Short mmCIF file of N, CA and C in Angstrom, two decimals:
data_model
loop_
_atom_site.label_atom_id
_atom_site.label_comp_id
_atom_site.label_asym_id
_atom_site.label_seq_id
_atom_site.Cartn_x
_atom_site.Cartn_y
_atom_site.Cartn_z
N UNK V 223 4.97 23.63 -18.35
CA UNK V 223 4.85 25.07 -18.17
C UNK V 223 5.20 25.43 -16.73
N UNK V 224 5.72 26.63 -16.58
CA UNK V 224 6.06 27.09 -15.24
C UNK V 224 4.82 27.64 -14.53
N UNK V 225 4.94 27.79 -13.22
CA UNK V 225 3.83 28.33 -12.44
C UNK V 225 3.49 29.75 -12.88
N UNK V 226 4.49 30.52 -13.30
CA UNK V 226 4.21 31.89 -13.73
C UNK V 226 3.48 31.92 -15.06
N UNK V 227 3.65 30.88 -15.87
CA UNK V 227 2.91 30.81 -17.13
C UNK V 227 1.47 30.37 -16.87
N UNK V 228 1.31 29.42 -15.95
CA UNK V 228 -0.02 28.92 -15.64
C UNK V 228 -0.83 29.92 -14.82
N UNK V 229 -0.17 30.63 -13.92
CA UNK V 229 -0.84 31.57 -13.02
C UNK V 229 -0.08 32.89 -13.00
N UNK V 230 -0.14 33.66 -14.07
CA UNK V 230 0.64 34.90 -14.14
C UNK V 230 0.26 35.94 -13.09
N UNK V 231 -0.90 35.81 -12.48
CA UNK V 231 -1.32 36.75 -11.45
C UNK V 231 -0.95 36.33 -10.04
N UNK V 232 -0.17 35.27 -9.92
CA UNK V 232 0.22 34.76 -8.61
C UNK V 232 1.58 35.34 -8.21
N UNK V 233 1.57 36.32 -7.30
CA UNK V 233 2.80 36.96 -6.86
C UNK V 233 3.78 36.01 -6.20
N UNK V 234 3.26 34.99 -5.49
CA UNK V 234 4.15 34.02 -4.85
C UNK V 234 4.93 33.21 -5.88
N UNK V 235 4.31 32.90 -7.00
CA UNK V 235 5.01 32.17 -8.06
C UNK V 235 6.16 33.01 -8.62
N UNK V 236 5.89 34.30 -8.83
CA UNK V 236 6.94 35.20 -9.32
C UNK V 236 8.04 35.37 -8.28
N UNK V 237 7.66 35.43 -7.02
CA UNK V 237 8.64 35.58 -5.94
C UNK V 237 9.53 34.34 -5.86
N UNK V 238 8.94 33.17 -5.95
CA UNK V 238 9.71 31.93 -5.93
C UNK V 238 10.65 31.86 -7.13
N UNK V 239 10.17 32.27 -8.29
CA UNK V 239 11.02 32.28 -9.48
C UNK V 239 12.17 33.26 -9.30
N UNK V 240 11.89 34.42 -8.74
CA UNK V 240 12.95 35.41 -8.51
C UNK V 240 14.04 34.84 -7.62
N UNK V 241 13.65 34.18 -6.55
CA UNK V 241 14.63 33.60 -5.63
C UNK V 241 15.42 32.48 -6.31
N UNK V 242 14.75 31.64 -7.08
CA UNK V 242 15.44 30.56 -7.78
C UNK V 242 16.45 31.11 -8.78
N UNK V 243 16.06 32.13 -9.52
CA UNK V 243 16.97 32.74 -10.50
C UNK V 243 18.15 33.42 -9.79
N UNK V 244 17.87 34.06 -8.66
CA UNK V 244 18.95 34.69 -7.89
C UNK V 244 19.96 33.66 -7.41
N UNK V 245 19.45 32.56 -6.88
CA UNK V 245 20.33 31.50 -6.40
C UNK V 245 21.11 30.84 -7.53
N UNK V 246 20.52 30.84 -8.72
CA UNK V 246 21.20 30.26 -9.90
C UNK V 246 22.20 31.24 -10.49
N UNK V 247 22.20 32.47 -10.01
CA UNK V 247 23.16 33.46 -10.48
C UNK V 247 22.72 34.30 -11.65
N UNK V 248 21.47 34.17 -12.07
CA UNK V 248 20.96 34.97 -13.18
C UNK V 248 20.28 36.21 -12.62
N UNK V 249 21.07 37.25 -12.38
CA UNK V 249 20.54 38.44 -11.71
C UNK V 249 19.49 39.17 -12.55
N UNK V 250 19.64 39.17 -13.87
CA UNK V 250 18.65 39.86 -14.70
C UNK V 250 17.30 39.15 -14.65
N UNK V 251 17.31 37.83 -14.76
CA UNK V 251 16.06 37.07 -14.69
C UNK V 251 15.44 37.19 -13.29
N UNK V 252 16.28 37.20 -12.26
CA UNK V 252 15.79 37.36 -10.89
C UNK V 252 15.15 38.73 -10.71
N UNK V 253 15.80 39.76 -11.23
CA UNK V 253 15.27 41.11 -11.15
C UNK V 253 13.94 41.21 -11.88
N UNK V 254 13.87 40.66 -13.06
CA UNK V 254 12.62 40.70 -13.85
C UNK V 254 11.48 40.00 -13.09
N UNK V 255 11.78 38.84 -12.51
CA UNK V 255 10.76 38.08 -11.80
C UNK V 255 10.33 38.79 -10.52
N UNK V 256 11.29 39.38 -9.80
CA UNK V 256 10.94 40.08 -8.57
C UNK V 256 10.11 41.33 -8.86
N UNK V 257 10.46 42.05 -9.91
CA UNK V 257 9.66 43.20 -10.30
C UNK V 257 8.25 42.76 -10.69
N UNK V 258 8.14 41.62 -11.38
CA UNK V 258 6.81 41.10 -11.73
C UNK V 258 6.03 40.76 -10.47
N UNK V 259 6.70 40.16 -9.48
CA UNK V 259 6.03 39.83 -8.21
C UNK V 259 5.50 41.08 -7.53
N UNK V 260 6.29 42.14 -7.54
CA UNK V 260 5.87 43.38 -6.91
C UNK V 260 4.73 44.06 -7.66
N UNK V 261 4.74 43.95 -8.96
CA UNK V 261 3.66 44.54 -9.77
C UNK V 261 2.36 43.76 -9.55
N UNK V 262 2.47 42.43 -9.54
CA UNK V 262 1.29 41.59 -9.34
C UNK V 262 0.76 41.73 -7.91
N UNK V 263 1.66 41.82 -6.95
CA UNK V 263 1.25 41.90 -5.55
C UNK V 263 2.06 42.97 -4.81
N UNK V 264 1.68 44.22 -4.93
CA UNK V 264 2.41 45.29 -4.26
C UNK V 264 2.40 45.17 -2.74
N UNK V 265 1.50 44.35 -2.21
CA UNK V 265 1.44 44.14 -0.76
C UNK V 265 2.69 43.43 -0.23
N UNK V 266 3.49 42.85 -1.12
CA UNK V 266 4.73 42.21 -0.68
C UNK V 266 5.60 43.18 0.11
N UNK V 267 5.59 44.44 -0.27
CA UNK V 267 6.38 45.42 0.46
C UNK V 267 5.87 45.55 1.88
N UNK V 268 4.59 45.64 2.02
CA UNK V 268 3.99 45.77 3.35
C UNK V 268 4.31 44.55 4.21
N UNK V 269 4.20 43.37 3.62
CA UNK V 269 4.50 42.14 4.36
C UNK V 269 5.97 42.09 4.75
N UNK V 270 6.83 42.54 3.87
CA UNK V 270 8.27 42.49 4.12
C UNK V 270 8.65 43.41 5.27
N UNK V 271 7.94 44.51 5.43
CA UNK V 271 8.23 45.45 6.49
C UNK V 271 7.73 44.96 7.84
N UNK V 272 6.92 43.90 7.83
CA UNK V 272 6.40 43.30 9.05
C UNK V 272 6.61 41.79 8.99
N UNK V 273 7.87 41.33 9.15
CA UNK V 273 8.17 39.91 8.95
C UNK V 273 7.41 38.98 9.88
N UNK V 274 6.93 39.46 11.02
CA UNK V 274 6.17 38.62 11.93
C UNK V 274 4.84 38.16 11.35
N UNK V 275 4.38 38.84 10.31
CA UNK V 275 3.12 38.46 9.69
C UNK V 275 3.22 37.13 8.96
N UNK V 276 4.42 36.71 8.61
CA UNK V 276 4.61 35.43 7.95
C UNK V 276 4.01 35.33 6.56
N UNK V 277 3.89 36.45 5.85
CA UNK V 277 3.25 36.43 4.54
C UNK V 277 4.22 36.22 3.39
N UNK V 278 5.53 36.32 3.66
CA UNK V 278 6.52 36.07 2.62
C UNK V 278 7.12 34.70 2.89
N UNK V 279 7.17 33.83 1.88
CA UNK V 279 7.72 32.49 2.08
C UNK V 279 9.10 32.55 2.72
N UNK V 280 9.31 31.74 3.76
CA UNK V 280 10.54 31.77 4.56
C UNK V 280 11.83 31.64 3.76
N UNK V 281 11.93 30.77 2.75
CA UNK V 281 13.22 30.62 2.08
C UNK V 281 13.60 31.80 1.19
N UNK V 282 12.72 32.76 1.02
CA UNK V 282 13.00 33.89 0.14
C UNK V 282 13.73 34.98 0.92
N UNK V 283 14.84 35.44 0.37
CA UNK V 283 15.61 36.51 0.98
C UNK V 283 15.26 37.83 0.31
N UNK V 284 14.32 38.54 0.88
CA UNK V 284 13.90 39.81 0.29
C UNK V 284 15.04 40.82 0.26
N UNK V 285 15.86 40.83 1.30
CA UNK V 285 16.96 41.79 1.32
C UNK V 285 17.92 41.53 0.16
N UNK V 286 18.16 40.26 -0.17
CA UNK V 286 19.03 39.94 -1.31
C UNK V 286 18.34 40.32 -2.63
N UNK V 287 17.04 40.09 -2.72
CA UNK V 287 16.31 40.44 -3.94
C UNK V 287 16.29 41.95 -4.15
N UNK V 288 16.26 42.71 -3.05
CA UNK V 288 16.25 44.17 -3.16
C UNK V 288 17.57 44.73 -3.67
N UNK V 289 18.61 43.93 -3.62
CA UNK V 289 19.91 44.36 -4.14
C UNK V 289 20.03 44.17 -5.65
N UNK V 290 19.06 43.53 -6.25
CA UNK V 290 19.10 43.27 -7.69
C UNK V 290 18.95 44.56 -8.47
N UNK V 291 19.54 44.63 -9.67
CA UNK V 291 19.42 45.84 -10.48
C UNK V 291 17.98 46.11 -10.91
N UNK V 292 17.60 47.38 -10.85
CA UNK V 292 16.29 47.78 -11.34
C UNK V 292 15.14 47.56 -10.38
N UNK V 293 15.41 47.12 -9.17
CA UNK V 293 14.34 46.81 -8.22
C UNK V 293 14.04 47.98 -7.30
N UNK V 294 15.06 48.69 -6.88
CA UNK V 294 14.89 49.71 -5.84
C UNK V 294 13.87 50.79 -6.21
N UNK V 295 13.89 51.27 -7.43
CA UNK V 295 12.96 52.34 -7.82
C UNK V 295 11.51 51.87 -7.72
N UNK V 296 11.23 50.66 -8.16
CA UNK V 296 9.87 50.13 -8.07
C UNK V 296 9.49 49.94 -6.61
N UNK V 297 10.41 49.38 -5.81
CA UNK V 297 10.15 49.16 -4.39
C UNK V 297 9.79 50.48 -3.70
N UNK V 298 10.57 51.51 -3.96
CA UNK V 298 10.34 52.80 -3.33
C UNK V 298 9.05 53.45 -3.81
N UNK V 299 8.61 53.13 -5.02
CA UNK V 299 7.38 53.71 -5.57
C UNK V 299 6.12 53.07 -4.98
N UNK V 300 6.26 51.90 -4.40
CA UNK V 300 5.09 51.22 -3.83
C UNK V 300 4.66 51.88 -2.53
N UNK V 301 3.36 51.82 -2.23
CA UNK V 301 2.89 52.39 -0.96
C UNK V 301 3.54 51.67 0.21
N UNK V 302 3.73 52.40 1.28
CA UNK V 302 4.32 51.82 2.49
C UNK V 302 5.50 52.65 2.92
N UNK V 303 6.04 52.30 4.04
CA UNK V 303 7.19 53.03 4.56
C UNK V 303 8.36 52.94 3.59
N UNK V 304 9.15 53.99 3.47
CA UNK V 304 10.24 53.99 2.50
C UNK V 304 11.49 53.24 2.97
N UNK V 305 11.33 52.32 3.89
CA UNK V 305 12.49 51.58 4.35
C UNK V 305 12.59 50.23 3.66
N UNK V 306 13.74 49.64 3.78
CA UNK V 306 13.98 48.34 3.16
C UNK V 306 13.36 47.23 4.00
N UNK V 307 13.31 46.06 3.43
CA UNK V 307 12.75 44.90 4.11
C UNK V 307 13.52 44.59 5.38
N UNK V 308 12.82 44.07 6.36
CA UNK V 308 13.43 43.76 7.65
C UNK V 308 13.97 42.34 7.72
N UNK V 309 13.83 41.57 6.66
CA UNK V 309 14.29 40.17 6.68
C UNK V 309 15.74 40.09 6.26
N UNK V 310 16.47 39.09 6.77
CA UNK V 310 17.89 38.95 6.40
C UNK V 310 18.08 38.50 4.97
#
């Protein structure tokens, strides 16, 4: 079983899955996983806007994940500044 099946409430597991799917080229699966990460842990937006906090795993490219289809509307709906992530 995957980490998201064992721990569906773990935003980091969904975030890692989103990045893995993005790197594998499956943009729809990456988008689905990233949206799940944001729903499970909306604080990801806040952490992304303050990269010095070190709360988002380093190998994850939030800016690349934000380019995925269907993500921007959810991102903008979350509390926090309406700007994009500050990470490369």
